[in-house]
Coordinates of C-alpha atoms in Angstrom, one line a residue:
Chain A
M1 CA -36.2 -13.7 14.9
S2 CA -33.9 -16.6 15.7
L3 CA -33.9 -19.8 13.7
R4 CA -34.1 -23.1 15.5
R5 CA -34.2 -26.5 13.9
V6 CA -37.5 -28.3 14.2
A7 CA -36.8 -31.9 15.1
T8 CA -39.6 -33.4 13.1
L9 CA -42.2 -32.3 10.5
P10 CA -45.7 -31.7 11.9
Q11 CA -47.5 -35.0 12.2
D12 CA -51.1 -33.6 12.2
G13 CA -53.2 -33.5 9.0
P14 CA -54.5 -36.3 6.9
G15 CA -53.0 -38.0 3.9
T16 CA -49.7 -39.5 3.0
V17 CA -46.2 -38.3 2.8
R18 CA -43.9 -39.2 0.0
V19 CA -40.9 -41.3 1.1
P20 CA -38.7 -40.1 -0.3
L21 CA -39.5 -36.6 -1.3
V22 CA -39.5 -35.8 -4.9
G23 CA -36.5 -33.7 -5.9
P24 CA -36.7 -30.1 -7.1
A25 CA -38.6 -29.7 -10.3
V26 CA -37.0 -26.4 -11.3
C27 CA -33.7 -25.1 -10.0
A28 CA -33.0 -21.4 -10.0
G29 CA -29.5 -21.6 -11.5
F30 CA -28.9 -24.7 -13.5
P31 CA -31.6 -27.0 -14.9
S32 CA -31.5 -30.2 -12.8
P33 CA -30.1 -33.1 -14.8
A34 CA -32.4 -35.3 -12.7
D35 CA -35.4 -33.5 -14.1
D36 CA -36.1 -36.3 -16.7
F37 CA -35.6 -39.1 -14.3
L38 CA -37.8 -38.2 -11.3
E39 CA -40.1 -41.1 -10.3
G40 CA -43.2 -41.4 -8.3
A41 CA -42.3 -41.6 -4.7
L42 CA -43.1 -44.5 -2.4
E43 CA -45.9 -43.4 -0.2
L44 CA -46.5 -44.1 3.5
P45 CA -49.0 -42.7 5.9
R46 CA -47.8 -39.5 7.5
W47 CA -48.4 -40.7 11.0
L48 CA -46.0 -43.6 10.4
V49 CA -43.2 -41.4 9.1
P50 CA -42.5 -38.4 11.3
N51 CA -39.3 -37.4 9.4
P52 CA -39.5 -38.1 5.6
P53 CA -36.1 -36.8 4.5
A54 CA -34.4 -39.1 6.9
T55 CA -36.6 -42.2 6.2
F56 CA -35.5 -45.0 3.9
L57 CA -37.1 -48.4 3.1
M58 CA -35.0 -51.5 2.9
Q59 CA -35.6 -55.2 2.3
V60 CA -34.4 -57.6 5.0
R61 CA -32.7 -60.7 3.9
G62 CA -31.8 -63.5 6.4
E63 CA -33.1 -65.0 9.6
S64 CA -30.8 -63.6 12.3
M65 CA -33.5 -61.3 13.7
R66 CA -36.3 -63.8 14.1
G67 CA -36.3 -63.1 17.9
A68 CA -37.3 -59.5 17.1
G69 CA -40.1 -60.8 14.9
I70 CA -38.2 -59.8 11.7
F71 CA -38.1 -62.4 9.0
D72 CA -36.5 -62.9 5.6
R73 CA -38.0 -60.5 3.0
D74 CA -39.7 -58.2 5.4
L75 CA -39.6 -54.5 4.7
A76 CA -37.8 -52.3 7.2
C77 CA -38.5 -48.6 7.6
V78 CA -35.2 -47.0 8.7
D79 CA -35.0 -43.6 10.2
R80 CA -31.5 -42.0 10.2
S81 CA -32.6 -39.2 12.5
L82 CA -33.2 -41.5 15.5
L83 CA -30.3 -42.1 17.9
P84 CA -29.9 -45.8 18.8
Q85 CA -30.8 -46.8 22.4
H86 CA -30.0 -50.0 24.3
D87 CA -32.0 -52.8 22.5
S88 CA -32.8 -50.7 19.4
V89 CA -33.1 -52.6 16.2
V90 CA -30.7 -50.9 13.8
V91 CA -29.2 -51.1 10.4
A92 CA -25.4 -51.0 10.8
V93 CA -22.4 -51.4 8.6
V94 CA -20.8 -54.8 9.2
D95 CA -18.1 -56.1 6.9
A96 CA -19.0 -53.3 4.5
L97 CA -22.6 -54.6 4.2
L98 CA -25.8 -53.0 5.5
S99 CA -26.8 -55.3 8.2
C100 CA -29.9 -55.5 10.5
K101 CA -28.9 -56.1 14.1
R102 CA -29.8 -55.5 17.8
Y103 CA -27.9 -52.6 19.3
R104 CA -26.8 -53.5 22.9
I105 CA -24.9 -51.3 25.4
E106 CA -22.8 -53.5 27.6
G107 CA -21.1 -51.4 30.3
N108 CA -20.1 -48.4 28.2
T109 CA -19.5 -50.3 24.9
P110 CA -22.1 -50.5 22.2
R111 CA -22.2 -53.9 20.5
L112 CA -24.2 -55.5 17.7
A113 CA -26.1 -58.7 18.5
F114 CA -28.1 -61.3 16.6
D115 CA -31.6 -61.9 17.8
N116 CA -32.0 -65.6 17.1
P117 CA -31.7 -68.4 19.6
D118 CA -29.9 -70.6 17.1
L119 CA -27.1 -68.1 16.7
P120 CA -24.3 -66.8 19.0
A121 CA -25.2 -63.7 20.8
F122 CA -22.9 -61.2 19.3
A123 CA -22.4 -60.5 15.6
V124 CA -19.3 -58.4 15.8
D125 CA -16.1 -58.6 17.9
E126 CA -16.0 -56.3 20.9
A127 CA -13.1 -54.5 19.4
S128 CA -14.6 -53.7 16.0
E129 CA -15.9 -50.3 15.3
V130 CA -19.6 -50.0 15.0
E131 CA -21.1 -47.7 12.4
I132 CA -24.8 -47.2 12.7
W133 CA -26.6 -46.5 9.4
G134 CA -30.1 -45.9 10.9
V135 CA -32.6 -47.1 13.4
V136 CA -35.5 -49.4 12.3
R137 CA -38.7 -47.7 13.2
F138 CA -41.0 -50.6 12.1
T139 CA -41.1 -53.5 9.7
I140 CA -43.8 -54.7 7.4
R141 CA -44.4 -58.4 6.7
W142 CA -46.7 -59.9 4.3
H143 CA -48.9 -62.7 5.4
V144 CA -49.9 -63.7 1.8
A145 CA -47.1 -65.0 -0.4
R146 CA -48.3 -63.0 -3.4
G147 CA -47.9 -59.6 -1.8
R148 CA -44.3 -60.2 -0.8
L149 CA -41.5 -58.7 -2.7
A150 CA -39.5 -60.9 -5.0
Chain B
M1 CA -40.2 -13.9 -7.5
S2 CA -37.3 -12.0 -6.2
G3 CA -37.2 -10.8 -2.6
R4 CA -35.1 -8.2 -0.9
A5 CA -31.3 -8.9 -0.9
P6 CA -30.3 -10.8 2.1
R7 CA -27.8 -9.5 4.7
A8 CA -26.2 -12.9 5.3
V9 CA -26.5 -15.8 2.9
A10 CA -25.1 -19.3 3.0
L11 CA -24.2 -21.5 0.1
I12 CA -24.3 -25.2 1.0
D13 CA -23.4 -27.9 -1.4
G14 CA -22.8 -31.7 -1.4
N15 CA -19.2 -32.8 -1.6
S16 CA -18.8 -34.9 -4.8
F17 CA -22.6 -35.1 -4.7
Y18 CA -23.3 -37.9 -7.1
C19 CA -20.5 -40.1 -5.7
S20 CA -21.7 -39.3 -2.1
C21 CA -25.2 -40.5 -3.1
E22 CA -23.7 -43.8 -4.3
R23 CA -21.7 -44.2 -1.1
V24 CA -24.8 -43.8 1.2
F25 CA -26.2 -47.1 0.0
D26 CA -23.0 -49.1 -0.6
P27 CA -20.5 -49.0 2.4
K28 CA -17.9 -50.8 0.2
L29 CA -17.4 -47.5 -1.6
A30 CA -16.1 -45.7 1.5
R31 CA -12.5 -44.5 1.1
V32 CA -12.1 -45.9 -2.4
P33 CA -11.9 -43.8 -5.5
V34 CA -15.3 -43.5 -7.1
I35 CA -16.4 -41.7 -10.3
V36 CA -19.8 -41.1 -12.0
L37 CA -20.1 -40.9 -15.8
S38 CA -22.4 -38.6 -17.9
N39 CA -25.2 -39.9 -20.1
N40 CA -24.1 -42.7 -22.4
D41 CA -21.2 -43.3 -20.0
G42 CA -19.2 -40.5 -21.8
C43 CA -17.1 -38.5 -19.3
A44 CA -16.4 -38.4 -15.6
I45 CA -18.8 -35.8 -14.1
A46 CA -18.3 -36.5 -10.4
R47 CA -15.2 -37.7 -8.6
T48 CA -14.4 -38.4 -5.0
A49 CA -11.3 -36.9 -3.4
E50 CA -9.5 -40.3 -3.9
A51 CA -10.3 -40.2 -7.7
K52 CA -9.1 -36.6 -8.0
A53 CA -5.9 -37.6 -6.3
L54 CA -5.3 -40.2 -9.1
G55 CA -5.4 -37.2 -11.5
I56 CA -8.8 -37.9 -13.0
R57 CA -10.1 -34.5 -14.3
M58 CA -13.6 -33.2 -14.5
G59 CA -15.2 -34.0 -17.8
E60 CA -12.4 -36.4 -18.8
P61 CA -13.7 -38.9 -21.4
Y62 CA -14.1 -42.4 -19.9
F63 CA -12.3 -44.2 -22.8
K64 CA -9.2 -42.2 -21.9
I65 CA -9.2 -43.3 -18.2
R66 CA -10.6 -46.8 -18.5
D67 CA -7.2 -48.5 -18.1
L68 CA -6.3 -46.2 -15.2
C69 CA -9.6 -47.0 -13.5
R70 CA -9.1 -50.7 -13.9
S71 CA -5.5 -50.7 -12.6
Q72 CA -6.2 -48.4 -9.7
G73 CA -9.5 -50.0 -8.6
V74 CA -11.6 -47.0 -9.3
R75 CA -15.3 -47.8 -8.9
V76 CA -17.1 -46.4 -12.0
F77 CA -20.9 -45.8 -12.2
S78 CA -23.4 -44.6 -14.8
S79 CA -25.4 -41.6 -13.6
N80 CA -28.4 -42.6 -11.5
Y81 CA -30.3 -39.4 -11.8
T82 CA -33.4 -40.9 -10.2
L83 CA -31.4 -41.4 -7.0
Y84 CA -29.6 -38.1 -7.2
G85 CA -32.8 -36.2 -7.7
D86 CA -34.4 -37.9 -4.7
M87 CA -31.4 -37.3 -2.5
S88 CA -31.3 -33.6 -3.6
G89 CA -35.0 -33.3 -2.5
R90 CA -34.1 -34.8 0.9
T91 CA -31.1 -32.5 1.5
N92 CA -33.2 -29.4 0.6
A93 CA -36.0 -30.6 3.0
V94 CA -33.3 -30.6 5.8
Y95 CA -32.1 -27.1 4.7
R96 CA -35.6 -25.7 5.0
Q97 CA -35.7 -26.7 8.7
F98 CA -32.8 -24.3 9.2
S99 CA -33.9 -21.4 7.1
P100 CA -37.4 -20.8 5.7
R101 CA -35.8 -19.0 2.7
V102 CA -34.0 -21.4 0.4
E103 CA -33.0 -20.9 -3.2
I104 CA -32.3 -24.3 -4.9
Y105 CA -29.6 -23.2 -7.3
S106 CA -28.7 -26.6 -8.8
I107 CA -29.2 -30.2 -8.0
D108 CA -26.5 -30.1 -5.3
E109 CA -26.2 -26.4 -4.3
S110 CA -28.6 -24.2 -2.4
F111 CA -28.5 -20.7 -1.0
L112 CA -30.0 -20.2 2.5
D113 CA -31.0 -16.8 3.8
L114 CA -29.3 -16.4 7.3
S115 CA -30.1 -12.6 7.7
D116 CA -32.1 -13.3 10.8
V117 CA -29.4 -15.3 12.5
A118 CA -27.2 -13.3 14.9
A119 CA -23.6 -13.1 13.6
P120 CA -22.0 -15.0 16.5
V121 CA -24.1 -18.1 16.0
R122 CA -24.0 -18.3 12.2
V123 CA -21.0 -20.7 12.2
E124 CA -22.5 -22.8 15.0
L125 CA -25.7 -23.0 13.0
A126 CA -23.8 -24.0 9.8
R127 CA -22.0 -26.8 11.7
D128 CA -25.3 -28.0 13.1
L129 CA -26.7 -27.9 9.5
R130 CA -23.8 -29.9 8.2
A131 CA -24.0 -32.5 10.9
T132 CA -27.8 -32.9 10.5
V133 CA -27.6 -33.3 6.7
R134 CA -24.9 -35.8 7.2
A135 CA -26.7 -37.8 9.8
W136 CA -30.2 -37.7 8.2
T137 CA -29.2 -38.2 4.6
G138 CA -25.6 -39.5 4.7
I139 CA -24.5 -36.7 2.4
P140 CA -21.3 -34.7 3.4
T141 CA -21.5 -31.0 2.6
C142 CA -19.6 -27.7 2.9
V143 CA -21.1 -24.3 3.9
G144 CA -19.9 -20.9 2.9
I145 CA -21.4 -17.8 4.5
G146 CA -21.1 -14.2 3.2
P147 CA -22.9 -10.9 3.1
T148 CA -23.6 -11.5 -0.6
K149 CA -24.2 -14.5 -2.8
T150 CA -20.8 -14.0 -4.6
L151 CA -19.0 -14.0 -1.2
A152 CA -21.0 -17.0 0.0
K153 CA -19.9 -18.9 -3.1
L154 CA -16.3 -17.8 -2.5
A155 CA -16.6 -18.8 1.2
N156 CA -17.9 -22.3 0.1
H157 CA -14.8 -22.7 -2.1
I158 CA -12.5 -21.8 0.8
A159 CA -14.4 -24.2 3.1
K160 CA -13.9 -27.0 0.6
S161 CA -10.2 -26.3 -0.1
V162 CA -9.0 -25.7 3.5
P163 CA -9.4 -28.9 5.6
A164 CA -8.7 -27.0 8.8
L165 CA -11.9 -25.1 8.5
D166 CA -13.9 -28.3 8.9
G167 CA -16.3 -27.5 6.1
V168 CA -17.5 -24.1 7.2
C169 CA -16.2 -20.6 6.2
D170 CA -17.9 -17.4 7.3
L171 CA -16.9 -14.2 5.4
T172 CA -19.4 -12.1 7.2
D173 CA -16.7 -12.2 9.9
A174 CA -14.4 -9.2 9.3
A175 CA -11.2 -10.9 10.3
A176 CA -11.9 -13.9 8.0
Y177 CA -12.9 -11.6 5.2
D178 CA -9.6 -9.7 5.5
H179 CA -7.6 -12.9 5.9
W180 CA -9.0 -14.8 2.9
L181 CA -9.6 -12.2 0.2
C182 CA -6.0 -11.5 -0.4
R183 CA -5.1 -15.2 -0.3
V184 CA -7.6 -16.6 -2.9
A185 CA -6.9 -16.4 -6.6
V186 CA -9.2 -14.1 -8.6
G187 CA -10.1 -17.0 -10.9
E188 CA -12.1 -18.6 -8.1
V189 CA -14.7 -15.8 -8.1
W190 CA -18.1 -16.8 -9.3
G191 CA -18.8 -15.3 -12.8
I192 CA -15.1 -14.7 -13.7
G193 CA -14.7 -16.8 -16.9
R194 CA -11.5 -17.6 -18.8
A195 CA -11.8 -14.5 -21.0
S196 CA -12.3 -12.1 -18.1
L197 CA -9.5 -13.8 -16.2
A198 CA -7.0 -13.1 -19.0
K199 CA -8.0 -9.4 -19.0
L200 CA -7.7 -9.1 -15.3
E201 CA -4.3 -10.8 -15.2
A202 CA -3.1 -8.3 -17.8
M203 CA -4.3 -5.6 -15.5
G204 CA -2.2 -7.1 -12.7
V205 CA -5.2 -8.4 -10.7
E206 CA -4.2 -11.6 -9.0
S207 CA -6.1 -12.0 -5.8
V208 CA -9.8 -11.6 -5.0
A209 CA -8.8 -8.5 -3.0
D210 CA -7.2 -7.0 -6.0
L211 CA -10.4 -7.3 -8.0
R212 CA -12.5 -5.9 -5.1
D213 CA -10.2 -2.8 -4.9
L214 CA -10.6 -1.9 -8.6
D215 CA -12.7 1.1 -9.5
P216 CA -15.9 -0.3 -10.7
R217 CA -16.7 2.4 -13.3
P218 CA -13.8 1.8 -15.7
V219 CA -14.3 -1.9 -15.2
R220 CA -17.8 -1.6 -16.6
K221 CA -16.2 -0.8 -20.0
G222 CA -13.8 -3.7 -20.0
L223 CA -15.7 -6.4 -18.1
T224 CA -19.3 -5.3 -18.7
V225 CA -22.0 -4.7 -16.1
V226 CA -21.5 -8.2 -14.7
G227 CA -17.9 -7.3 -13.8
E228 CA -19.0 -4.1 -12.0
R229 CA -21.7 -6.1 -10.1
I230 CA -19.1 -8.7 -9.0
I231 CA -17.0 -5.9 -7.5
H232 CA -19.9 -4.5 -5.6
E233 CA -20.8 -8.0 -4.3
L234 CA -17.2 -8.6 -3.2
R235 CA -17.4 -5.4 -1.3
G236 CA -20.4 -6.8 0.6
L237 CA -23.0 -4.8 -1.4
A238 CA -25.7 -7.3 -2.3
C239 CA -26.8 -7.0 -5.9
L240 CA -28.3 -10.5 -6.3
P241 CA -31.5 -11.4 -4.4
L242 CA -32.5 -14.9 -3.6
D243 CA -34.8 -16.6 -6.1
L244 CA -37.1 -18.3 -3.7
V245 CA -39.6 -19.3 -6.3
P246 CA -38.0 -20.2 -9.5
A247 CA -39.3 -18.3 -12.5
R248 CA -41.9 -20.1 -14.6
R249 CA -40.3 -22.4 -17.0
K250 CA -40.1 -20.7 -20.4
G251 CA -38.9 -23.6 -22.5
C252 CA -38.5 -27.3 -22.2
A253 CA -36.4 -29.8 -24.0
V254 CA -36.1 -33.6 -24.1
T255 CA -33.0 -34.7 -25.9
R256 CA -31.0 -38.0 -25.9
S257 CA -28.1 -39.6 -27.6
F258 CA -28.8 -43.0 -29.0
S259 CA -27.0 -46.0 -27.5
A260 CA -25.7 -46.8 -31.0
R261 CA -26.1 -45.0 -34.3
I262 CA -29.5 -45.4 -35.9
T263 CA -30.3 -45.4 -39.7
D264 CA -34.0 -46.3 -40.0
R265 CA -37.1 -44.2 -39.9
A266 CA -39.1 -46.4 -37.6
T267 CA -36.6 -46.2 -34.8
L268 CA -36.3 -42.5 -35.2
E269 CA -40.1 -42.1 -35.1
E270 CA -40.3 -44.2 -31.9
A271 CA -37.5 -42.2 -30.3
V272 CA -39.1 -38.8 -31.0
A273 CA -42.5 -40.1 -29.9
A274 CA -40.9 -41.2 -26.6
H275 CA -39.3 -37.8 -26.2
A276 CA -42.7 -36.1 -26.9
T277 CA -44.2 -38.4 -24.3
R278 CA -41.7 -37.2 -21.7
L279 CA -42.2 -33.6 -22.8
G280 CA -45.9 -34.0 -22.2
E281 CA -45.3 -35.3 -18.7
K282 CA -43.0 -32.4 -17.9
L283 CA -45.5 -29.8 -19.2
R284 CA -48.5 -31.4 -17.3
R285 CA -46.5 -31.4 -14.1
E286 CA -46.4 -27.7 -14.2
G287 CA -49.7 -27.0 -15.9
L288 CA -48.1 -25.5 -19.0
G289 CA -48.8 -26.0 -22.6
T290 CA -47.1 -25.2 -25.9
D291 CA -48.4 -24.4 -29.4
H292 CA -45.3 -25.7 -31.3
V293 CA -42.6 -28.3 -31.1
T294 CA -39.2 -28.4 -32.7
V295 CA -37.9 -31.8 -33.7
F296 CA -34.2 -32.3 -34.3
Y297 CA -32.0 -35.2 -35.2
H298 CA -28.4 -35.3 -36.4
T299 CA -25.4 -37.4 -37.2
S300 CA -22.3 -37.3 -35.0
E301 CA -19.3 -35.1 -35.6
H302 CA -17.2 -37.9 -34.3
D303 CA -18.0 -40.0 -37.4
R304 CA -15.7 -37.9 -39.5
D305 CA -15.7 -40.0 -42.6
A306 CA -19.4 -40.6 -42.7
P307 CA -21.9 -38.2 -44.4
Q308 CA -23.2 -35.6 -42.1
R309 CA -26.8 -34.4 -41.8
S310 CA -28.5 -32.2 -39.2
V311 CA -32.2 -31.6 -39.2
A312 CA -34.4 -29.3 -37.2
T313 CA -38.0 -28.4 -38.0
T314 CA -40.8 -26.8 -36.1
V315 CA -44.4 -28.0 -36.2
S316 CA -47.3 -25.8 -35.0
L317 CA -50.2 -27.1 -32.9
P318 CA -53.7 -25.6 -33.4
E319 CA -53.5 -24.2 -29.8
H320 CA -51.5 -24.6 -26.6
S321 CA -51.6 -28.1 -25.3
S322 CA -49.8 -30.6 -23.1
D323 CA -51.5 -33.6 -24.6
T324 CA -49.0 -36.3 -25.3
L325 CA -51.0 -37.7 -28.3
A326 CA -51.1 -34.2 -29.9
L327 CA -47.4 -33.7 -29.3
I328 CA -46.6 -37.1 -30.8
Q329 CA -48.7 -36.3 -33.9
A330 CA -46.7 -33.1 -34.3
V331 CA -43.3 -34.6 -33.9
R332 CA -44.1 -37.4 -36.3
L333 CA -45.2 -34.8 -38.8
G334 CA -41.8 -33.2 -38.3
V335 CA -40.0 -36.4 -39.1
A336 CA -42.3 -37.0 -42.1
K337 CA -41.4 -33.6 -43.5
T338 CA -37.7 -34.0 -43.2
W339 CA -36.8 -37.8 -43.5
R340 CA -34.8 -38.8 -46.5
D341 CA -34.4 -42.4 -47.4
P342 CA -31.1 -43.8 -48.5
S343 CA -30.7 -44.5 -52.2
P344 CA -28.2 -46.6 -54.1
D345 CA -25.9 -43.6 -54.7
R346 CA -26.4 -42.2 -51.2
P347 CA -25.7 -44.4 -48.1
A348 CA -27.9 -44.1 -45.0
W349 CA -27.0 -41.3 -42.5
R350 CA -26.1 -42.7 -39.1
Y351 CA -27.9 -40.5 -36.6
S352 CA -26.5 -40.2 -33.1
K353 CA -29.0 -38.0 -31.3
A354 CA -32.6 -36.7 -31.5
G355 CA -34.7 -34.4 -29.4
V356 CA -37.8 -32.3 -29.1
V357 CA -37.7 -28.7 -27.9
T358 CA -40.3 -26.1 -27.2
N359 CA -40.1 -22.4 -26.3
D360 CA -42.7 -20.0 -25.1
L361 CA -44.6 -22.2 -22.7
W362 CA -47.9 -20.8 -21.4
P363 CA -50.1 -21.8 -18.4
L364 CA -52.9 -23.8 -19.9
T365 CA -55.5 -22.1 -17.8
D366 CA -55.1 -18.7 -19.4
S367 CA -53.9 -19.6 -22.9
P368 CA -56.0 -18.4 -25.8
R369 CA -58.2 -21.0 -27.4
A370 CA -58.2 -21.8 -31.1
L371 CA -61.2 -20.8 -33.2
I372 CA -60.6 -23.7 -35.6
G373 CA -59.2 -27.0 -34.6
A374 CA -59.5 -26.6 -30.8
L375 CA -58.6 -29.8 -29.0
D376 CA -61.0 -31.5 -26.7
R377 CA -59.4 -30.5 -23.4
A378 CA -61.8 -32.3 -21.1
R379 CA -61.4 -35.6 -22.8
S380 CA -57.6 -35.3 -23.3
G381 CA -57.2 -34.1 -19.7
S382 CA -58.9 -37.2 -18.2
L383 CA -56.9 -39.5 -20.4
M384 CA -53.6 -37.8 -19.6
A385 CA -54.4 -37.7 -15.9
A386 CA -55.2 -41.5 -15.9
M387 CA -51.9 -42.2 -17.8
D388 CA -49.9 -40.0 -15.4
A389 CA -51.5 -41.7 -12.4
C390 CA -50.7 -45.2 -13.7
N391 CA -47.1 -44.2 -14.3
A392 CA -46.8 -42.6 -10.8
R393 CA -48.1 -45.8 -9.2
W394 CA -46.5 -48.5 -11.2
G395 CA -43.3 -46.7 -12.3
R396 CA -42.5 -44.5 -15.3
G397 CA -43.2 -46.2 -18.6
A398 CA -45.9 -48.5 -17.1
V399 CA -48.4 -47.0 -19.6
V400 CA -47.0 -45.4 -22.9
P401 CA -48.6 -44.5 -26.2
A402 CA -48.0 -47.3 -28.7
R403 CA -46.1 -44.9 -31.0
A404 CA -43.4 -44.5 -28.3
G405 CA -42.8 -48.2 -27.9
L406 CA -42.6 -50.3 -24.8
V407 CA -39.8 -49.1 -22.5
A408 CA -38.3 -52.5 -22.1
R409 CA -38.1 -53.0 -25.9
R410 CA -36.5 -49.7 -26.8
E411 CA -33.1 -50.5 -28.0
W412 CA -32.0 -47.0 -28.8
T413 CA -32.2 -45.6 -25.3
T414 CA -29.2 -43.9 -23.7
K415 CA -26.8 -46.3 -22.1
F416 CA -26.5 -46.6 -18.4
D417 CA -24.7 -49.9 -18.3
M418 CA -23.1 -49.3 -14.8
R419 CA -26.1 -47.8 -13.0
T420 CA -26.8 -48.7 -9.4
P421 CA -30.3 -49.6 -8.3
R422 CA -32.9 -46.8 -7.8
Y423 CA -32.6 -47.5 -4.1
T424 CA -35.1 -44.9 -2.9
T425 CA -37.9 -44.8 -5.5
Q426 CA -38.5 -48.4 -6.7
V427 CA -39.8 -51.1 -4.3
A428 CA -38.2 -53.8 -6.4
E429 CA -34.8 -52.0 -6.1
L430 CA -34.6 -51.2 -2.3
P431 CA -31.3 -51.7 -0.6
V432 CA -30.9 -55.0 1.3
A433 CA -30.3 -55.2 5.0
H434 CA -28.6 -58.5 5.9
A435 CA -30.0 -60.2 8.9

């Protein structure tokens, strides 16, 4: 038998997956010090989250991505197992902050761009190094004020 | 359950795991020294390479290094076990995509069975595993591969200490095995403690290869059966199988230091009730019950001039149960039996820690029922299920028994003054992406 990595968890089947997964309840060697601190996981429908261990939720703050339909206080589902393509919406490290940006490939150079007509096109100098944290799979926005996160 | 011994096994672990978890969500922590402190912000229990380079040792009390941390810009955090437990679950989910047989050894170490992976591609697979874990979860790891668990653990140590290996060392490779065993000190072998080390050094054993070449039979007398087993494992003869399904929990404890010393009965009762509540949750999660609880509380040996008192008492339940209310009743009885009020000629004891412990857990479904005093399991079961469901949905401590006190108002709870947000499990504490 040879072992091959499966790219994603099976998507069929009903129900929800836990994002994130709950850690190990019992370790074989040492008792887990996290045992007393495990919390209920944030649940999302399985068909929205093909790869739970690589999926993280974030809150978007700011208006620089309005053109992508992403607004202040929306919730972003970020998948670290996706590779960014031209025009992907990504979370990148900009000035040591996690930052939601448009990923553009100009010639052979990847660049991070705002997506807001009121702002300059590019968020980062051409010369700066771009570190991609993850790719935004989808965002959630509330259309009632009460449901929104504080 | 214990399976057959594997022919090739990998030990993968997270580098400075707790610190790495913090770094995933805060890019400002990259390349700066970071340490994580134990409960009550006592000692350093995780250090990045930059922190180790400043001379901060494992387990060093925080008060001794506070000034150093301030002057050197070390970022210091309380332990955020909710986050670490979640990240541990994620890394293990990735490991399972590479090998169906995984033993979770501790929160940051797992053994993977690689017996079915052809020898030439083991290192390639290990590199792919490292890269995938790093990409998907952000956690850097090292992988050691060996024909036995002891050699895998040794290989992991080598992978960590020799940067040229780029995080992977394979001792199933004969050349690597010959090269490294005579170059690594015997003290690095898994299971060789300080006492054994002294004996071995007296025998002239310096390297791992020296230990491997000892005759195991005489060793059995000096270093016990464990020593003999280590020698067999170092020779590539697997003695330790993989524990794929951890044994059923036999005992369970919830113990905590208070944030400050406590002297009054009401606070102690609230604390042990809160611990009993947590104990109930842990037992229910695994369908287990207990028919006794031991309550303990004691003063601190650090308060050298203050009067000392240490109390432990065991209270029996009528039958095995995981009902929080029954457990609270039992632990309160334990306090009632042992509490002593201060008097004019005896100042109050200043208690530093309390806990509830139980041994001999039993699956509730096949535990014997009490003839007299049986608890109403149907009624208790629905109440506990409702309470657990509320706490799962709205966060731990959303619903608590009144005896345990509201979580937000508990003043005695362990200090985590410098804890980062629970980035991955609390909607209100999600990381922010600036747009």
